[in-house]
XYZ file of C-alpha atoms in Angstrom:
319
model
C 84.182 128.223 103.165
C 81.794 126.617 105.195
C 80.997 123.378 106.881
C 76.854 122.132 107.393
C 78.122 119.241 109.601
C 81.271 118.374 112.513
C 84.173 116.957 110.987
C 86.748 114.289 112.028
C 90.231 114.662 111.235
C 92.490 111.167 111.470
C 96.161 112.422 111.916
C 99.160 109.779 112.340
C 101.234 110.833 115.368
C 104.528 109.428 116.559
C 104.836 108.016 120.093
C 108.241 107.845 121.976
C 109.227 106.536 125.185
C 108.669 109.487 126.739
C 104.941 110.991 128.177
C 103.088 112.066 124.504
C 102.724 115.497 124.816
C 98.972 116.572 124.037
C 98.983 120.397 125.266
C 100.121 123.605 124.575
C 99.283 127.271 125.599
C 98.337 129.758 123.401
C 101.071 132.222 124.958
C 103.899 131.755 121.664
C 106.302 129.975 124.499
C 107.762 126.606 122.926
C 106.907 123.418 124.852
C 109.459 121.969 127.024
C 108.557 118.293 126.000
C 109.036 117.469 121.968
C 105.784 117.673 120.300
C 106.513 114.951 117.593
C 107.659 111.706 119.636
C 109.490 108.949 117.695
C 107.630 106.855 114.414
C 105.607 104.176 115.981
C 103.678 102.723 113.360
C 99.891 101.640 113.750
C 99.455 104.504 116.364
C 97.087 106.728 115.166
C 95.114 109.791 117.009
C 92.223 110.809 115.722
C 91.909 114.405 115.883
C 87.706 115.214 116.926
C 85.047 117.983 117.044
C 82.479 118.534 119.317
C 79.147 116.873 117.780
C 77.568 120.121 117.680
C 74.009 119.894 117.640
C 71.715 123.097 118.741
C 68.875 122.785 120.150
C 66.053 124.886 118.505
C 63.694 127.456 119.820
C 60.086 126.963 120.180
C 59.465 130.779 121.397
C 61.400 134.221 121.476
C 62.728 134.509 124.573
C 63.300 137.766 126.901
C 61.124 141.257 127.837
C 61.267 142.663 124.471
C 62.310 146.348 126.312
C 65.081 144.560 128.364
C 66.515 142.488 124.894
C 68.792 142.411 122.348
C 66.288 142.047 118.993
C 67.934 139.335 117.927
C 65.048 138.056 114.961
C 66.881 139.051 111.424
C 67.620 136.152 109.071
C 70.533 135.404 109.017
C 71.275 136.880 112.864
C 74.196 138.691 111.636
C 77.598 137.257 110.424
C 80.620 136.159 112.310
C 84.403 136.673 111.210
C 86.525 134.093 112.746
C 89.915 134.711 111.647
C 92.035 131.165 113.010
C 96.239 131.766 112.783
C 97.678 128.431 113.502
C 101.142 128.448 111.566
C 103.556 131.629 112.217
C 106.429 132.179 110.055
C 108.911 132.548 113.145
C 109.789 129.236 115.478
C 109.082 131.956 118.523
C 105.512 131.211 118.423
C 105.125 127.237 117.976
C 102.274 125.784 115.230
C 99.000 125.656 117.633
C 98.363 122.343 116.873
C 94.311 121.073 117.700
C 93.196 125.082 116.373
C 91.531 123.854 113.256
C 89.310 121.558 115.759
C 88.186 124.651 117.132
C 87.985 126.272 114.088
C 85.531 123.638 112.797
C 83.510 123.598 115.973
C 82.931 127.201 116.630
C 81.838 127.540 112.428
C 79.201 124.380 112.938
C 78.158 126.245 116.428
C 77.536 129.745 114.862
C 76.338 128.434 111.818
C 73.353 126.472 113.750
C 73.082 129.394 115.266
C 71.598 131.182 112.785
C 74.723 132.840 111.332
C 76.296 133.125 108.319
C 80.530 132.508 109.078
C 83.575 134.291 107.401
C 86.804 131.830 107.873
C 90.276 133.528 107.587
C 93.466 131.404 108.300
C 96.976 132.667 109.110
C 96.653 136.068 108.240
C 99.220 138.342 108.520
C 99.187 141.432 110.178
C 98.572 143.966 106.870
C 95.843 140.766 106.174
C 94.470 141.109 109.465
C 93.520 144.652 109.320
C 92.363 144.545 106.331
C 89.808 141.749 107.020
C 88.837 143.627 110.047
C 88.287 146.910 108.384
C 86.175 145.069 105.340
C 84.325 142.754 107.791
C 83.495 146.385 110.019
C 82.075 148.310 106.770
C 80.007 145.344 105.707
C 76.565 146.517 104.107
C 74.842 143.144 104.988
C 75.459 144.407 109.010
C 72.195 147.079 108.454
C 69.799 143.989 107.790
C 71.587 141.862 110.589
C 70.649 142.330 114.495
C 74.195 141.225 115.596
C 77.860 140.652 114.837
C 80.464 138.342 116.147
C 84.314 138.624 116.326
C 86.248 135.583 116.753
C 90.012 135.743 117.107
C 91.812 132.405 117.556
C 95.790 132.870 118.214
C 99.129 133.023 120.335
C 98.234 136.432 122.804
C 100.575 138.195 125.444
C 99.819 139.734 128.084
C 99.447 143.295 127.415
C 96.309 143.239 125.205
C 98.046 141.788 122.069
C 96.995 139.369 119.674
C 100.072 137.829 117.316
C 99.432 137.534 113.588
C 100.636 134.568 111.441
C 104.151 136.809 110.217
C 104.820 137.517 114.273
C 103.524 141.053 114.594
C 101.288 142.521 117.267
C 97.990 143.866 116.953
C 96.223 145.760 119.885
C 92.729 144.044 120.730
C 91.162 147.688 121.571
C 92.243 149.543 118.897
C 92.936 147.254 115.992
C 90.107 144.921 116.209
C 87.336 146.664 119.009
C 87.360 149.963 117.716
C 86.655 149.082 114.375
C 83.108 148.098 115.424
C 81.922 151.052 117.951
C 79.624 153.501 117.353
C 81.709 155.734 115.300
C 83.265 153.578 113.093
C 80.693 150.928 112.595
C 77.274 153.038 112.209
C 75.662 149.943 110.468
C 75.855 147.894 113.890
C 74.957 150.910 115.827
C 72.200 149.672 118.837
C 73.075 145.977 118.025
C 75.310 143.784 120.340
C 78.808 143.005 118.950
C 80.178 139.926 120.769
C 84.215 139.632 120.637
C 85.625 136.076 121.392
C 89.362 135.662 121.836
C 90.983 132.090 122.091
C 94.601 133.460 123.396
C 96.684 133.689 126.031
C 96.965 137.100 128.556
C 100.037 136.213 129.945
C 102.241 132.929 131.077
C 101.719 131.873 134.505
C 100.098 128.992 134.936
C 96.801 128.148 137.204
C 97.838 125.036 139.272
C 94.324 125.681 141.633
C 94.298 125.394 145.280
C 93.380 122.544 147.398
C 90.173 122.783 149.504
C 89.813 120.911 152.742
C 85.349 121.225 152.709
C 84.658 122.533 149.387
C 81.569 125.134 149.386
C 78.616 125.065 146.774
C 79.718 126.137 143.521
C 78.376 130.146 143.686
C 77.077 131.948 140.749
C 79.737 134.277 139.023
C 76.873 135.923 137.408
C 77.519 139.985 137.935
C 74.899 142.116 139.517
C 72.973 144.021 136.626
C 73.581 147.433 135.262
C 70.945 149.864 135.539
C 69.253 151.819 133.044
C 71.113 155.453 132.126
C 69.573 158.604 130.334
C 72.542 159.927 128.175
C 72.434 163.485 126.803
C 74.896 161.842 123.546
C 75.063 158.041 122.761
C 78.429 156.714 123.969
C 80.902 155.717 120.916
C 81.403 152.399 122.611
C 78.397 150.312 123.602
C 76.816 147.260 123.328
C 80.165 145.004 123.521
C 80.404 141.828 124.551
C 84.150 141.122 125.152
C 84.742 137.003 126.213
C 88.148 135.900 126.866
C 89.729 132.014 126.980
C 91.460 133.097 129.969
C 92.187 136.162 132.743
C 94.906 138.215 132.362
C 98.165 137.306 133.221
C 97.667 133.077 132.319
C 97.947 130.881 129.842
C 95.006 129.799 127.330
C 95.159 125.754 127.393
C 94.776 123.961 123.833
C 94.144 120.687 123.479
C 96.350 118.880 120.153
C 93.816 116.058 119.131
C 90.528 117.914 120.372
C 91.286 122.179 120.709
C 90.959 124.765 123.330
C 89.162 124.118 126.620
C 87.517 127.335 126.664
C 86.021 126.501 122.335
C 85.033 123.117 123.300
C 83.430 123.833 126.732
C 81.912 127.130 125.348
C 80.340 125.070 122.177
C 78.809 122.569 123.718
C 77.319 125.204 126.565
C 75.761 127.116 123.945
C 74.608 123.951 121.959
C 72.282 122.787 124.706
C 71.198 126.150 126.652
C 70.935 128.904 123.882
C 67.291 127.935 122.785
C 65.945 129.325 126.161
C 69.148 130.722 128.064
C 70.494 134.651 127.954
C 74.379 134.669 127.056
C 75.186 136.487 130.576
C 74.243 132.617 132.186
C 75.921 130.771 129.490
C 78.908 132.292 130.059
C 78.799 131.721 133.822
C 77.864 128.290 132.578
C 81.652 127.738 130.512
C 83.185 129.332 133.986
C 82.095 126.701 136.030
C 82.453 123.656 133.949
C 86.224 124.712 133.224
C 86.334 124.845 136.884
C 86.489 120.974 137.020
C 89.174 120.561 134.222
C 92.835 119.717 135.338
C 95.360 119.361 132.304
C 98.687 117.506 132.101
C 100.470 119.619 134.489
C 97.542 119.312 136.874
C 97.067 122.604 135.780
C 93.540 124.309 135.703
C 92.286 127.485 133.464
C 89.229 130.177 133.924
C 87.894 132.221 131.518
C 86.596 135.295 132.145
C 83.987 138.353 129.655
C 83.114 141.565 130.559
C 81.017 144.203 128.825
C 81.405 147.627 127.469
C 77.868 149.570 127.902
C 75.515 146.401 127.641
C 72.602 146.840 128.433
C 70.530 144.207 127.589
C 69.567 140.462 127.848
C 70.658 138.488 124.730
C 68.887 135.356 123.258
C 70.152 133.683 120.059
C 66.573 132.191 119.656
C 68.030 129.251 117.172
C 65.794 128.384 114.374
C 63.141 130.936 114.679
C 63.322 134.425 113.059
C 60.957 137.253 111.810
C 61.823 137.454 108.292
């Protein structure tokens, strides 16, 4: 499946007397508040995507020894494998997900990708997927693969499928792709997005009496190593919704903080920005966010042996 344009969803909701309820977390806890108020008729919500519209490229960006090649047609393909109904009432629907299902699709797909959508798979599902989506052919002609994961998460490195299982992010969905088990993607960047909670405390922020500058997050670089053997995991990308230990914040009418403020980041910077910025870019505009609970959220990445600038170089390419 795959969408050329956003999409709007019109949903009916209920409204009670009560505050309507338009968050959740992404940790599997139930709300506190009902989700569904009382029938109220000639209330509607109308559930919305980010209007995603990439800019284009006018050059290849980046010292072609210090950067990612990122010039194949398509730029490689992206699984994004969206569980928003589970088959236990432990881990509550994750109502807004198919808004960021939609959005991150139209984003990649702009991009210069070609998308795989999965919904609620279960765990046997899952792994499969994963395994068929590692040993793709098609990665040997591609400079790049993505990994999206959108689902409840705990805090110990676990992502929950749609029948209420566990899977390990490291060695049920990250090891699939290294060096050993992925030799098709072998020298490319592999970039693994997870929309999920770490954990379940909440952020509620401090107060600041003189507020500094806003200070770049951006990590100091990571010099260039000789290796005798070429390590079995490299060139990973790893970017998380949250840090470990919180909550993920979702959105019911228009998704995830983290999807929406990381779409429309990339949307308008990734014709001449490197990813590394971007991502400092989502950091600090989720830094002004406050939900509900006058809660905040921060996401955070890190990499595993990456050693290069990358520039998605939208609507040019070299074949």
């Amino acid at each position: 499946r795959v969408y050329n344009s956003p999409c709007h969803l019109s949903v009916s909701f209920h409204r009670s007397t009560d505050k309507l309820r338009m968050e959740s977390t992404d940790s599997g806890s139930l709300p506190t508040s009902p989700i569904n108020p009382s029938f109220n008729p000639g209330v509607e919500f109308t559930k919305k995507t980010v209007n995603v519209q990439v800019k284009q490229s006018t050059e290849f960006h980046g010292d072609p020894g210090d950067t990612y090649r990122v010039r194949s047609n398509p730029k490689g393909w992206v699984l994004l494998i969206n569980n928003e109904k589970f088959e236990s009432e432990t881990f509550s629907t994750r109502l807004g997900s198919e808004v960021d299902e939609r959005n991150l699709e139209a984003l990649f797909i702009q991009l210069g990708f070609k998308v795989l959508v999965r919904r609620n798979l279960k765990k046997d599902e899952m792994r499969r997927e994963l395994n068929s989506f590692s040993g793709l052919d098609d990665h040997l002609a591609s400079d790049m693969a993505v990994v999206c994961i959108c689902s409840h998460g705990l805090d110990n490195g676990k992502i929950i499928t749609s029948d209420c299982k566990e899977i390990d992010v490291r060695e049920d969905i990250m090891r699939k792709f290294n060096n050993e088990e992925c030799k098709n993607l072998k020298g490319k960047p592999k970039m693994f997005i997870f929309q999920a909670c770490r954990g379940s405390e909440k952020d509620f922020g401090i107060i600041e009496n003189n507020r500094e500058p806003m200070r770049s997050l951006k990590p100091t670089g990571v010099d260039a190593i000789q290796f005798k053997k070429v390590p079995t995991w490299e060139d990973m990308l790893i970017v998380y919704s949250t840090i470990p230990g919180y909550v993920a914040i979702r959105n019911h009418f228009t998704g995830a903080w983290f999807v929406q403020s990381f779409c429309k980041v990339l949307m308008e910077n990734s014709h001449n920005t490197d990813i590394q910025r971007m991502l400092d870019m989502v950091i600090l505009e989720l830094r002004e966010q406050e939900g509900q609970e006058r809660n905040i959220v921060s996401c955070t990445y890190k990499y595993q042996n990456f050693y290069k600038q990358l520039f998605f170089n939208p609507g040019l390419s070299e074949q």
